[in-house]
Coordinates of C-alpha atoms and ligand atoms in Angstrom, one line a residue:
X1 CA 110.6 66.7 89.2
X2 CA 108.2 66.5 92.0
X3 CA 107.9 69.7 93.9
X4 CA 107.1 69.6 97.5
X5 CA 107.8 71.3 100.8
X6 CA 106.8 70.2 104.2
X7 CA 103.2 71.2 104.7
X8 CA 102.0 73.2 107.6
X9 CA 100.1 71.4 110.3
X10 CA 97.7 74.2 111.3
X11 CA 94.2 74.1 109.9
X12 CA 92.7 77.2 108.3
X13 CA 89.4 77.3 110.0
X14 CA 88.2 76.2 113.4
X15 CA 86.0 73.1 113.3
X16 CA 82.5 74.1 112.9
X17 CA 79.8 73.4 115.4
X18 CA 76.3 74.8 115.1
X19 CA 74.2 76.1 117.9
X20 CA 71.4 78.7 117.7
X21 CA 71.9 80.6 121.0
X22 CA 74.4 83.0 122.3
X23 CA 75.1 81.0 125.4
X24 CA 75.7 77.8 123.6
X25 CA 77.9 79.6 121.1
X26 CA 80.0 80.5 124.1
X27 CA 80.2 77.2 125.9
X28 CA 84.0 76.9 125.4
X29 CA 84.8 80.3 126.6
X30 CA 87.0 80.6 129.7
X31 CA 85.1 82.7 132.3
X32 CA 87.7 85.5 132.5
X33 CA 87.7 86.6 128.8
X34 CA 86.6 90.1 128.2
X35 CA 85.6 91.4 124.8
X36 CA 86.5 94.9 123.6
X37 CA 84.9 96.0 120.4
X38 CA 86.3 98.8 118.3
X39 CA 83.9 100.5 115.9
X40 CA 84.4 103.5 113.6
X41 CA 82.3 106.7 113.5
X42 CA 81.9 109.5 111.0
X43 CA 84.3 108.4 108.3
X44 CA 86.8 105.8 107.3
X45 CA 90.6 106.3 107.0
X46 CA 91.0 107.9 110.4
X47 CA 93.4 105.1 111.6
X48 CA 90.9 102.8 113.3
X49 CA 93.2 99.8 112.8
X50 CA 96.2 101.6 114.3
X51 CA 94.0 102.8 117.1
X52 CA 92.9 99.2 117.8
X53 CA 96.5 98.0 117.6
X54 CA 97.6 100.7 120.0
X55 CA 94.8 99.7 122.5
X56 CA 96.0 96.1 122.2
X57 CA 99.5 97.2 122.9
X58 CA 98.7 99.2 126.0
X59 CA 96.6 96.4 127.4
X60 CA 99.3 93.8 126.8
X61 CA 101.8 96.2 128.5
X62 CA 99.6 95.7 131.6
X63 CA 100.5 92.0 131.6
X64 CA 97.3 90.8 130.1
X65 CA 97.0 88.1 127.4
X66 CA 95.5 89.9 124.5
X67 CA 94.3 88.7 121.1
X68 CA 93.0 90.8 118.3
X69 CA 90.4 90.1 115.6
X70 CA 89.3 91.9 112.5
X71 CA 85.9 91.6 110.9
X72 CA 85.7 92.9 107.4
X73 CA 82.4 93.7 105.7
X74 CA 83.4 92.4 102.2
X75 CA 81.7 89.5 100.4
X76 CA 85.3 88.5 99.4
X77 CA 86.0 85.4 101.4
X78 CA 89.5 86.6 102.2
X79 CA 91.5 89.7 101.2
X80 CA 93.6 87.8 98.7
X81 CA 91.3 88.5 95.7
X82 CA 91.2 92.3 96.3
X83 CA 93.4 94.6 94.2
X84 CA 95.9 96.2 96.6
X85 CA 95.2 99.7 95.0
X86 CA 91.6 99.3 96.2
X87 CA 92.2 97.7 99.6
X88 CA 95.9 98.2 100.5
X89 CA 98.3 95.4 101.3
X90 CA 97.3 91.8 101.6
X91 CA 98.8 90.6 104.9
X92 CA 99.5 86.8 105.1
X93 CA 99.1 85.1 108.4
X94 CA 101.4 82.2 109.5
X95 CA 98.7 79.6 108.7
X96 CA 98.3 81.1 105.2
X97 CA 95.1 83.2 105.3
X98 CA 95.3 86.3 103.2
X99 CA 93.9 89.2 105.3
X100 CA 93.5 92.9 105.7
X101 CA 96.6 95.0 106.5
X102 CA 95.2 95.7 110.0
X103 CA 96.1 92.1 110.9
X104 CA 99.7 93.2 110.2
X105 CA 99.3 96.2 112.5
X106 CA 98.0 94.0 115.3
X107 CA 100.9 91.6 114.9
X108 CA 103.4 94.4 114.9
X109 CA 101.9 96.3 117.9
X110 CA 101.4 93.1 119.9
X111 CA 104.6 91.5 118.8
X112 CA 102.9 88.2 118.3
X113 CA 101.5 86.1 115.4
X114 CA 97.8 85.7 115.1
X115 CA 95.9 82.7 113.7
X116 CA 93.6 82.6 110.7
X117 CA 90.6 82.3 113.0
X118 CA 91.2 85.9 114.1
X119 CA 90.1 87.2 110.7
X120 CA 86.7 87.0 109.1
X121 CA 84.7 88.7 106.3
X122 CA 81.0 88.7 105.6
X123 CA 81.7 86.3 102.8
X124 CA 83.6 83.8 105.0
X125 CA 80.8 83.9 107.7
X126 CA 78.0 83.3 105.1
X127 CA 80.1 80.6 103.5
X128 CA 80.3 78.6 106.7
X129 CA 76.7 79.1 107.6
X130 CA 75.7 77.9 104.1
X131 CA 78.0 74.9 104.4
X132 CA 76.5 73.9 107.7
X133 CA 73.0 74.3 106.2
X134 CA 74.0 72.0 103.3
X135 CA 75.4 69.6 105.8
X136 CA 71.9 69.5 107.6
X137 CA 73.5 70.9 110.7
X138 CA 70.5 73.2 111.4
X139 CA 68.2 70.2 111.9
X140 CA 65.5 71.3 109.5
X141 CA 65.1 74.8 111.0
X142 CA 64.9 78.0 108.9
X143 CA 68.3 79.4 108.6
X144 CA 68.0 83.2 108.9
X145 CA 70.2 86.2 108.5
X146 CA 69.3 87.1 112.1
X147 CA 70.2 85.4 114.3
X148 CA 72.3 82.8 112.4
X149 CA 74.8 85.2 110.9
X150 CA 75.5 87.1 114.1
X151 CA 75.7 83.8 116.0
X152 CA 78.3 82.5 113.6
X153 CA 80.3 85.8 114.1
X154 CA 80.0 85.3 117.9
X155 CA 81.0 81.7 117.7
X156 CA 84.1 82.6 115.8
X157 CA 85.0 85.5 118.2
X158 CA 84.7 83.2 121.2
X159 CA 86.6 80.4 119.6
X160 CA 89.5 82.8 118.8
X161 CA 89.4 84.2 122.3
X162 CA 89.3 80.8 124.0
X163 CA 92.1 79.3 121.8
X164 CA 94.3 82.3 122.6
X165 CA 93.4 81.9 126.3
X166 CA 92.9 85.7 126.1
X167 CA 92.2 87.9 129.1
X168 CA 91.0 90.5 126.5
X169 CA 89.9 89.8 122.9
X170 CA 89.9 93.0 120.9
X171 CA 87.6 92.9 117.9
X172 CA 87.7 95.6 115.3
X173 CA 84.6 96.0 113.2
X174 CA 85.5 97.2 109.7
X175 CA 83.7 100.0 108.0
X176 CA 81.8 102.9 109.6
X177 CA 78.8 102.9 111.8
X178 CA 75.7 103.7 109.7
X179 CA 76.8 101.6 106.8
X180 CA 74.4 98.8 105.8
X181 CA 77.4 96.5 105.4
X182 CA 78.4 96.0 109.1
X183 CA 74.9 96.0 110.7
X184 CA 75.1 92.3 111.4
X185 CA 78.4 92.7 113.3
X186 CA 76.8 95.4 115.4
X187 CA 74.0 92.9 116.1
X188 CA 76.7 90.4 117.3
X189 CA 78.0 93.1 119.7
X190 CA 74.4 93.7 121.0
X191 CA 73.8 90.0 121.6
X192 CA 77.1 89.5 123.4
X193 CA 76.5 92.5 125.6
X194 CA 73.0 91.3 126.4
X195 CA 74.3 87.9 127.4
X196 CA 77.2 89.2 129.6
X197 CA 77.0 92.9 130.1
X198 CA 80.1 93.0 132.4
X199 CA 82.3 91.2 129.9
X200 CA 81.7 93.4 126.8
X201 CA 82.7 97.0 126.1
X202 CA 82.6 99.1 123.0
X203 CA 85.0 101.8 121.9
X204 CA 84.1 104.2 119.1
X205 CA 86.9 105.7 117.1
X206 CA 85.4 108.9 115.8
X207 CA 86.6 111.9 113.9
X208 CA 86.4 115.5 114.9
X209 CA 87.0 117.8 112.0
X210 CA 88.3 121.3 112.2
X211 CA 86.8 122.9 109.1
X212 CA 89.2 125.5 107.6
X213 CA 86.4 128.1 107.2
X214 CA 85.5 128.0 110.9
X215 CA 88.8 127.0 112.6
X216 CA 86.9 125.3 115.4
X217 CA 86.8 121.6 116.2
X218 CA 83.2 120.3 115.6
X219 CA 81.6 117.5 117.7
X220 CA 78.3 117.2 115.9
X221 CA 79.4 114.4 113.4
X222 CA 80.5 112.4 116.4
X223 CA 77.2 113.0 118.2
X224 CA 75.3 111.8 115.1
X225 CA 77.5 108.7 114.8
X226 CA 76.9 107.7 118.4
X227 CA 73.2 108.1 117.9
X228 CA 73.4 105.8 114.8
X229 CA 75.3 103.3 116.9
X230 CA 72.7 103.5 119.6
X231 CA 69.9 102.8 117.1
X232 CA 71.6 99.4 116.5
X233 CA 71.2 98.7 120.2
X234 CA 74.9 99.3 120.9
X235 CA 76.3 101.9 123.3
X236 CA 79.8 103.4 123.2
X237 CA 81.6 103.1 126.5
X238 CA 84.5 105.1 125.5
X239 CA 85.2 107.5 122.6
X240 CA 88.6 107.9 121.0
X241 CA 88.5 111.3 119.4
X242 CA 90.7 111.4 116.4
X243 CA 91.4 114.8 114.9
X244 CA 94.1 117.1 113.5
X245 CA 94.6 118.6 116.9
X246 CA 94.0 117.5 120.6
X247 CA 90.4 117.7 121.9
X248 CA 90.1 120.4 124.6
X249 CA 88.2 119.9 127.8
X250 CA 85.3 122.0 126.6
X251 CA 84.6 119.7 123.8
X252 CA 85.3 116.6 125.8
X253 CA 82.5 117.8 128.2
X254 CA 80.2 118.4 125.3
X255 CA 80.9 114.9 123.8
X256 CA 80.4 113.4 127.3
X257 CA 77.0 115.1 127.7
X258 CA 75.6 114.3 124.3
X259 CA 77.2 110.9 123.7
X260 CA 76.4 109.6 127.1
X261 CA 79.9 108.7 128.2
X262 CA 82.0 109.9 131.2
X263 CA 84.2 112.8 130.4
X264 CA 87.4 110.8 131.3
X265 CA 86.2 108.3 128.7
X266 CA 86.7 110.7 125.9
X267 CA 90.3 110.2 124.8
X268 CA 92.1 112.6 122.6
X269 CA 94.0 111.2 119.7
X270 CA 95.5 113.9 117.6
X271 CA 97.5 113.3 114.4
X272 CA 101.1 112.3 115.3
X273 CA 104.3 112.1 113.3
X274 CA 104.8 108.4 114.0
X275 CA 102.0 105.9 114.6
X276 CA 104.2 104.2 117.2
X277 CA 103.7 107.2 119.5
X278 CA 100.0 106.5 119.8
X279 CA 100.2 103.9 122.6
X280 CA 102.3 106.3 124.6
X281 CA 99.9 109.2 124.0
X282 CA 97.0 107.0 125.0
X283 CA 98.7 106.2 128.3
X284 CA 99.0 109.9 129.0
X285 CA 95.2 109.8 129.2
X286 CA 95.3 106.6 131.3
X287 CA 93.6 104.6 128.5
X288 CA 94.5 101.1 129.6
X289 CA 93.5 101.8 133.2
X290 CA 90.1 103.2 132.1
X291 CA 89.5 100.2 129.8
X292 CA 90.4 97.8 132.5
X293 CA 88.0 99.6 134.8
X294 CA 85.2 99.4 132.2
X295 CA 85.9 95.6 131.7
X296 CA 86.2 94.9 135.4
X297 CA 89.8 93.8 135.2
X298 CA 92.3 94.6 137.9
X299 CA 95.3 95.8 135.9
X300 CA 99.0 95.1 136.7
X301 CA 101.5 98.0 136.3
X302 CA 102.1 99.2 132.8
X303 CA 105.4 98.3 131.3
X304 CA 106.1 100.2 128.1
X305 CA 109.8 100.6 128.6
X306 CA 110.9 98.8 125.5
X307 CA 108.3 100.5 123.4
X308 CA 109.5 103.9 124.7
X309 CA 113.0 103.1 123.8
X310 CA 111.9 102.1 120.3
X311 CA 109.9 105.3 119.8
X312 CA 112.8 107.4 121.1
X313 CA 115.1 105.7 118.5
X314 CA 112.5 106.3 115.8
X315 CA 112.3 110.0 116.6
X316 CA 116.0 110.6 117.0
X317 CA 117.8 112.7 114.4
X318 CA 120.5 110.4 112.8
X319 CA 122.3 110.0 109.6
X320 CA 120.0 109.1 106.7
X321 CA 119.8 106.0 104.6
X322 CA 117.8 106.3 101.5
X323 CA 115.9 103.3 100.1
X324 CA 113.9 103.4 96.8
X325 CA 111.0 101.0 96.7
X326 CA 110.3 100.3 93.1
X327 CA 106.8 99.1 92.6
X328 CA 103.8 99.4 90.4
X329 CA 100.8 99.8 92.7
X330 CA 101.6 103.3 93.9
X331 CA 99.3 105.7 92.1
X332 CA 95.6 106.2 92.2
X333 CA 94.6 109.4 90.3
X334 CA 96.8 112.1 91.8
X335 CA 97.5 110.3 95.0
X336 CA 100.4 108.0 96.1
X337 CA 99.4 104.8 97.9
X338 CA 102.2 103.6 100.1
X339 CA 99.8 101.4 102.0
X340 CA 100.1 98.8 99.4
X341 CA 103.6 98.0 100.6
X342 CA 102.9 98.8 104.3
X343 CA 104.7 95.8 105.8
X344 CA 107.8 96.3 103.6
X345 CA 108.0 100.0 104.5
X346 CA 107.6 99.3 108.3
X347 CA 110.2 96.5 108.1
X348 CA 112.7 98.9 106.5
X349 CA 112.0 101.5 109.3
X350 CA 112.5 99.0 112.2
X351 CA 115.9 97.9 110.8
X352 CA 117.0 101.4 110.2
X353 CA 116.1 102.4 113.7
X354 CA 117.9 99.4 115.1
X355 CA 121.0 100.6 113.2
X356 CA 120.5 104.1 114.6
X357 CA 119.8 105.4 111.2
X358 CA 117.0 107.6 109.9
X359 CA 115.2 105.9 107.0
X360 CA 114.2 107.9 104.0
X361 CA 112.0 105.8 101.9
X362 CA 111.2 106.9 98.3
X363 CA 108.4 105.4 96.2
X364 CA 109.3 105.0 92.6
X365 CA 107.0 103.7 89.9
X366 CA 108.7 101.0 87.7
X367 CA 107.0 102.7 84.7
X368 CA 109.5 105.5 85.1
X369 CA 112.3 103.1 84.0
X370 CA 110.8 101.2 81.1
X371 CA 112.7 103.0 78.4
X372 CA 115.9 103.0 80.5
X373 CA 116.5 106.7 80.1
X374 CA 116.1 107.7 83.7
X375 CA 118.1 104.9 85.3
X376 CA 120.8 107.3 86.5
X377 CA 118.2 108.7 88.9
X378 CA 118.8 105.5 90.9
X379 CA 122.3 106.7 91.8
X380 CA 120.9 108.9 94.5
X381 CA 119.6 105.9 96.5
X382 CA 121.6 103.9 98.9
X383 CA 119.6 100.8 98.3
X384 CA 116.8 99.5 96.0
X385 CA 114.0 97.2 96.9
X386 CA 111.6 95.5 94.5
X387 CA 108.6 94.1 96.4
X388 CA 106.1 91.4 95.5
X389 CA 103.7 91.8 92.7
X390 CA 101.6 90.0 90.0
X391 CA 101.2 90.1 86.3
X392 CA 102.9 91.8 83.3
X393 CA 102.5 95.5 84.1
X394 CA 105.6 97.3 85.1
X395 CA 107.9 94.4 84.5
X396 CA 110.3 95.8 81.8
X397 CA 111.0 98.8 84.1
X398 CA 111.7 96.5 87.1
X399 CA 114.1 94.4 85.0
X400 CA 116.0 97.5 84.0
X401 CA 116.2 98.7 87.6
X402 CA 117.5 95.3 88.7
X403 CA 120.1 95.2 86.0
X404 CA 121.2 98.6 86.9
X405 CA 121.5 97.8 90.6
X406 CA 123.4 94.6 89.9
X407 CA 125.8 96.1 87.4
X408 CA 126.4 99.3 89.4
X409 CA 126.8 97.5 92.8
X410 CA 123.8 99.3 94.4
X411 CA 122.5 97.1 97.2
X412 CA 119.4 95.3 96.0
X413 CA 116.7 93.4 97.9
X414 CA 114.1 91.6 95.9
X415 CA 111.0 90.1 97.6
X416 CA 109.0 87.3 95.9
X417 CA 108.4 88.7 92.4
X418 CA 111.5 90.9 93.1
X419 CA 113.5 87.7 93.5
X420 CA 112.0 85.9 90.5
X421 CA 112.7 89.0 88.3
X422 CA 116.3 89.2 89.6
X423 CA 116.9 85.6 88.6
X424 CA 115.2 86.3 85.3
X425 CA 117.4 89.4 84.7
X426 CA 120.5 87.3 85.5
X427 CA 119.4 84.6 83.0
X428 CA 118.8 87.2 80.3
X429 CA 121.9 89.3 80.8
X430 CA 124.5 87.1 82.3
X431 CA 123.5 83.7 80.8
X432 CA 122.6 85.5 77.6
X433 CA 119.2 83.8 77.4
X434 CA 117.7 87.0 75.8
X435 CA 114.2 85.6 75.4
X436 CA 114.0 84.1 78.8
X437 CA 110.7 84.9 80.7
X438 CA 108.4 83.9 83.5
X439 CA 105.4 81.7 82.7
X440 CA 103.3 84.3 84.4
X441 CA 104.0 86.8 81.6
X442 CA 104.8 84.7 78.6
X443 CA 104.0 81.0 78.8
X444 CA 105.2 80.4 75.3
X445 CA 108.8 81.6 75.9
X446 CA 111.5 79.1 75.2
X447 CA 113.4 79.6 78.4
X448 CA 111.0 79.7 81.3
X449 CA 113.3 80.7 84.2
X450 CA 110.3 81.1 86.4
X451 CA 107.4 78.6 86.0
X452 CA 104.2 77.7 87.6
X453 CA 104.5 75.3 90.5
X454 CA 103.4 71.7 89.8
X455 CA 100.6 71.7 92.3
X456 CA 99.4 75.1 91.0
X457 CA 99.0 74.0 87.4
X458 CA 95.7 72.3 88.0
X459 CA 94.3 75.3 90.0
X460 CA 95.1 77.7 87.2
X461 CA 93.4 75.3 84.7
X462 CA 90.2 74.9 86.7
X463 CA 90.0 78.5 87.9
X464 CA 90.4 77.6 91.5
X465 CA 92.2 80.9 92.3
X466 CA 91.0 82.2 95.6
X467 CA 93.3 81.4 98.6
X468 CA 95.0 78.7 96.6
X469 CA 98.6 80.0 96.2
X470 CA 101.5 78.6 98.2
X471 CA 100.5 80.5 101.3
X472 CA 101.8 80.9 104.8
X473 CA 104.7 79.5 106.7
X474 CA 107.2 77.0 105.2
X475 CA 110.7 76.1 106.4
X476 CA 113.9 76.7 104.5
X477 CA 117.5 75.6 105.1
X478 CA 120.4 78.1 104.6
X479 CA 123.7 77.5 103.0
X480 CA 126.8 77.9 105.2
X481 CA 128.9 80.9 104.4
X482 CA 126.1 82.8 102.7
X483 CA 124.9 86.3 103.3
X484 CA 121.5 84.9 104.4
X485 CA 123.1 82.5 106.8
X486 CA 125.2 85.3 108.4
X487 CA 122.1 87.5 108.6
X488 CA 119.8 85.0 110.3
X489 CA 122.6 83.5 112.5
X490 CA 120.8 80.1 112.1
X491 CA 120.7 77.3 109.6
X492 CA 116.9 76.7 109.4
X493 CA 114.3 79.4 109.1
X494 CA 110.5 79.6 108.8
X495 CA 109.0 82.4 106.6
X496 CA 105.6 83.3 105.2
X497 CA 104.9 82.8 101.5
X498 CA 102.4 84.0 98.9
X499 CA 103.2 82.9 95.3
X500 CA 102.1 80.6 92.5
X501 CA 105.3 80.5 90.5
X502 CA 108.8 79.4 91.4
X503 CA 112.4 79.3 90.0
X504 CA 112.6 76.5 87.3
X505 CA 115.1 73.9 88.6
X506 CA 116.1 73.1 85.1
X507 CA 118.1 76.3 85.1
X508 CA 119.5 76.2 88.6
X509 CA 122.8 74.4 87.7
X510 CA 123.4 76.8 84.8
X511 CA 122.7 79.9 87.0
X512 CA 124.9 78.5 89.8
X513 CA 127.8 77.9 87.4
X514 CA 127.5 81.5 86.3
X515 CA 127.9 82.7 89.9
X516 CA 124.3 83.0 91.3
X517 CA 124.0 81.4 94.7
X518 CA 120.8 79.8 95.9
X519 CA 121.5 80.1 99.5
X520 CA 118.1 79.1 100.9
X521 CA 116.0 76.1 99.7
X522 CA 113.1 74.1 101.0
X523 CA 114.5 71.3 103.3
X524 CA 114.1 68.8 100.4
X525 CA 116.1 71.0 98.2
X526 CA 113.4 71.3 95.6
X527 CA 112.3 75.0 96.0
X528 CA 114.6 77.9 95.6
X529 CA 113.8 80.2 98.6
X530 CA 116.8 82.7 98.6
X531 CA 119.1 83.8 95.9
X532 CA 122.2 86.0 96.3
X533 CA 125.5 87.1 94.7
X534 CA 128.6 86.5 96.8
X535 CA 129.8 89.6 98.7
X536 CA 133.0 89.6 96.7
X537 CA 131.0 90.3 93.6
X538 CA 128.3 92.7 94.9
X539 CA 127.8 94.4 98.3
X540 CA 124.2 93.1 98.6
X541 CA 122.2 91.4 95.9
X542 CA 119.7 89.2 97.7
X543 CA 116.2 88.0 96.8
X544 CA 113.7 85.9 98.8
X545 CA 110.8 83.8 97.4
X546 CA 109.0 84.4 100.7
X547 CA 107.9 87.7 102.3
X548 CA 110.2 88.5 105.2
X549 CA 108.3 91.7 105.8
X550 CA 105.4 89.8 107.5
X551 CA 107.7 88.9 110.4
X552 CA 109.3 92.2 111.0
X553 CA 108.3 93.7 114.3
X554 CA 109.1 97.0 116.0
X555 CA 110.9 95.4 118.9
X556 CA 112.3 92.5 116.7
X557 CA 113.4 93.9 113.3
X558 CA 113.9 91.3 110.5
X559 CA 117.6 90.2 110.1
X560 CA 117.5 90.2 106.3
X561 CA 116.1 93.7 106.2
X562 CA 118.7 94.8 108.7
X563 CA 121.5 93.2 106.6
X564 CA 120.1 95.1 103.5
X565 CA 119.8 98.5 105.3
X566 CA 123.3 98.1 106.8
X567 CA 124.8 97.3 103.3
X568 CA 122.9 100.2 101.8
X569 CA 124.3 102.6 104.4
X570 CA 127.8 101.2 104.1
X571 CA 127.8 101.6 100.4
X572 CA 126.8 105.2 100.6
Ligands
LIG601 N1 103.5 86.7 90.9 C1 104.5 85.9 91.5 C2 104.0 84.6 91.9 O1 102.8 84.4 92.0 C3 105.1 86.6 92.7 C4 104.1 86.8 93.8 C5 104.5 87.8 94.9 O2 105.3 88.6 94.6 N2 103.8 87.8 96.0 O3 104.7 83.6 92.1

């Protein structure tokens, strides 16, 4: 059977055009666009992405059109080939690019989808420069790391800003100042500032440690980071001072003196209980007004009323709903990595807040359940979620967990692999196809309930594996009377995908006769997009081939997550 689904119409990369000067790279820029760069000082992991997202949020609340870009220093052309335990979640954009999780933060804090052109890596930048060179687009000239790489970065930034008709384009430079890896991005900032000094500003997100042995907040690492930034020809206009506690006036004055910024341009950003408080904290320091001032923008009044209501709900003390996320990418040495499932976890929170519930999210490794001896531990959870994943590791444990949730009536939500495995479990234990498998794990199995998609077979055979899955937005139609249809309150939806395998249609009739409902399919009926059990059989047993978590937003929770969390709470 021919598998197809309506293709997207968006292109993955802007059409290339090669010029070798900053001003010609900018020829399509609308005159009003301002560029705000965010760089990191001292060390990584201090929340630069969330800080950049919060800046985007407070600027948008001023009535400005804001777009956000991320530049990552990796040679990887996109984030799709990176192991999530190394790099965190792979966030998929609507037009299918696999990106860094910060793109997800921007989308959530801005409440808007961002296009593929808003994300670039060193690898993708080099790739387009080399393609142009092979295409003789440099007219016989030497193509050089400087200026041609920074100019390509600038071209991309300006294209993204222009296409978004942005008043402000916020660009986060990955990595930490002083690393060899991001020096060409700093060069792009320098060139843009040189070309249009009034249109470009730089924010440095730095860290101020409070060493336990001294008990005093130290500013020296930040001073050193600023000097390193200066040596690249870039000057910080504003410093966001991250730290375990607020920065006092004495240290603000010190930073101002030694880092060459105005004291009111040193913004304190202490650790907070919820990242969603950050925009509100920033506004206590008048951050958006100060940034507008730096960029020469006359700001409108700030309207964060909806955001404030959301934060208030998030902080309120309510009855708890406990959800176990059963995954396999949690542990690294002695540490737990919840970042790998970031969008899923945030989506659960938004839905719980909307329902006036307090989410308690527990991370469970599927390996705990492989031998089936600890399954009763699952009784303490109101709902179980199995997120996306790849490969054979951890699968026996996940299948046992799904069987337990199905047979004990514990609300279950399976995403992507979590849906494929739920259908597989049903085939094994309800249809009695004991040796059924997925082609991803055992291609020789007799009953391949999940198999590779037709158009993916060739890619697997030739090793064309980067950015080649079924990625990004595709439509699906929903069956009347289903849980999915009731949750979405509409008959046709569009959701983001990231998979190479699919439910094998040969088994769909058999599964359906035995009670499983495929309540969402591609419009041509060929791809199974949602599976569920009727409410009369199970309070909530739903799986999606797509990733609904990528569309969940603080101010617009995802309807399927909300239906799941509600069912979990009601089954308490
Ligand atoms: N490994 C499965 C596939 O490629 C599921 C992918 C996912 O969960 N994102 O189809």
